[in-house]
Each structure stands twice: as structure tokens, then as C-alpha cells.
Amino acid sequence: MIVTDSTAASTVRDPDGHRRSWRCLARRGMLFSECESIDHVALDKGSELDADPRAGTEALWYVVRGDAVFHPGDGAAGRPVRGGRAVLLPAGAAGRLVADTTTEVVVVTCVPDAVARRLPPRAPELPAPARGIPTATNVDHIAYTVPDLEEAVRFFVDVLGADLLYREDTVRADDDWMREALDVHPRATADIAMLRLGPVTNLELFQYAAPDQNPTGPRNSDVGGHHLAFYVRDIDAATEYLRRRPGVRLLGDGPRTVTSGPIAGDRWLYFLTPWGMQMELISLPDRLPYEDGTPHRRFGPRASWSETS
């Protein structure tokens, strides 16, 4: 924690000749962050202002007027904080400000710079669209049919970092249920696994057996063509990692860069799994040209692969 005051501040002279003092209470290296809130707090004598170390935010407490004592969370002796003085609390710090008199405090709360730099640019609040599926809240999962469920689960878990959530019993029916419910051959059977893939994606894998099954998957140019893309912060490191995985085929010599248009600066690379499923690595700059024309934003990136909130 840092306690600073506004003595020896710079001065300005207003039009009526009065001298007024000011001081920069926080600058890069002290609080260089994304501001979350600025609050004015009035403390009665004996009341406290507390810092929660679990919040993960930085704070500046500037005492406008009054007398208080700051008690650090490490148990050190309290220090007086009078009008014109401030307390800077880094992320994870505990402490409390106890008012000796009626005290006014300006509280500035910030997300630490290391965290703020990983957040996507904020977009304006948008009204709920008057379209779409009633009561829908989010996309629940995506699903792919694979030729060998065991192989696919191992690849997603061991190479791509997924977590296996559960397996289902083989789905089959003696009547016409498979055709009616799933639009497949009535004698088709399906083995199913559900995985969690990173912070936001539930992934369902199917292995079908059916009399009329087409064993060849679609190319990107075919109707039904598809691919699954992974955002990476270092696409060169991710490319080298995949290059060393048995059975993975990289399409081309390395990442390509989009040089113009709405996603200029995008770096990307397609690759194929051992069974031929198409996937992509993608890495984007902090800002894309399309953002100048719409308040809507692509989702991501997340702070980390394991983030689940």
C-alpha cells in the first residue's frame, strides 16, 4: 500500500486570483488500469471502508475532508489519513479505513492493467433484439459426427485440451424413432460423447452406424462443409505444436495474414485431424476494421482457456 498526500502540489491561479492546488494521485506504475467505478463515500465517525482482497481490483481512496486511520491487512500499525491524502491499494491487498470524524472519501476502483489488456473492447449496451427464438439465452453445444469415437475423444482431450464430461449408452430403436427424431435411417445406431472444450464450448461427438451412411466427410466447398476454429494468442507457437502432433496435417507452410477488408490483421491457418476433420487456428489484433461500422462485436478472446465464469 502507498499513502500519498497533496502537499507540494502544482498550483493554478483562477480568474479571481485564488491559488488552487492539484496533484496527480495515480499514474502508470501505480494505477494504470481500466476504471470500473468512481464513488463518493460519506463515513460517519467510527464507520469503516474495507478492501476485499478476493475482488482482484486495485483501488484509490482519496480523503476529501475529515480524519481517518488506515489499517493495513498485514497487521501493521494504523496510519493517519487526513483530508488531502490518499491510499493506493494494489490488487489482492487487504485494508480498512476507519473514520475518526465524519469523513468524505472518493473511491476509484480499477481492473488491474494485466487483466484489462486481456479483455475485449467494450461495446455500447444494446437493446435485446426483437427477433430470434423466444427465451433463448445461449448456444448450448456444437456437434460433429466422427468415424471413430474413441480416436476422436482421445484427440480432443490429449491434443486439443478438452475435458470428457460423459458418454451415453448406444442410441437405437426398433421402430421408426431414429428417422422421426433424428432424420437418419431407422436402423441407424449412435454412440455419443459430450466434452467441454475451453471456456465457452460444449462439444458433442457422434459415431453413427447406418446402412446408408456416407463415409466421406464434406470438403469446405461442399454443402455441409464446416470447420472448428481455435483462438490463440501466439499462432506461431500453436502452429509448431500442431506440426509435432502425429496425424495432424497443416494446410500450407504456416499462418497467413489478411491484409485488407473488415478483418485485416487476422492471422490464420487451417489444419486437418487424423480422420480429416477441418479445423483452424486464428489470432486477431486488438481492433478490427469492421468495428468502425457497427456496435456489435465478435466474442472473445477470453482471458484463459480454463476460465469458466
Short mmCIF file of C-alpha atoms in Angstrom, two decimals, residues 7 19 24 30 52 57 75 91 93 95 97 104-105 108 117-118 122 163 170 172 177 188 190 225 232 238 242 287 301:
data_model
loop_
_atom_site.label_atom_id
_atom_site.label_comp_id
_atom_site.label_asym_id
_atom_site.label_seq_id
_atom_site.Cartn_x
_atom_site.Cartn_y
_atom_site.Cartn_z
CA THR A 7 1.21 18.81 -0.27
CA ARG A 19 -4.36 29.85 -5.85
CA CYS A 24 -1.81 13.54 -9.97
CA MET A 30 0.62 2.97 -9.62
CA ASP A 52 -11.77 -7.15 -0.19
CA THR A 57 -9.28 -4.98 -8.21
CA GLY A 75 -1.45 -6.22 10.86
CA ALA A 91 -4.88 -5.92 -6.41
CA ALA A 93 -4.38 -6.10 -0.85
CA GLY A 95 -7.07 -2.97 4.44
CA LEU A 97 -10.14 2.93 6.60
CA GLU A 104 -15.69 12.07 2.83
CA VAL A 105 -13.79 9.71 0.54
CA VAL A 108 -11.70 4.84 -7.53
CA ARG A 117 -5.35 -5.77 -21.52
CA ARG A 118 -6.82 -9.24 -21.96
CA ARG A 122 -16.23 -2.81 -24.61
CA ASP A 163 -12.41 -32.48 -20.91
CA THR A 170 -25.77 -46.57 -27.66
CA ARG A 172 -31.00 -47.31 -31.25
CA TRP A 177 -37.99 -43.29 -33.99
CA ALA A 188 -29.02 -46.44 -37.54
CA ALA A 190 -25.27 -43.79 -32.48
CA GLY A 225 -18.80 -28.14 -45.18
CA VAL A 232 -4.68 -18.48 -29.95
CA ALA A 238 0.45 -23.06 -31.76
CA LEU A 242 0.41 -29.00 -34.07
CA ARG A 287 -9.11 -3.94 -33.01
CA PRO A 301 -10.87 -13.65 -26.66
#
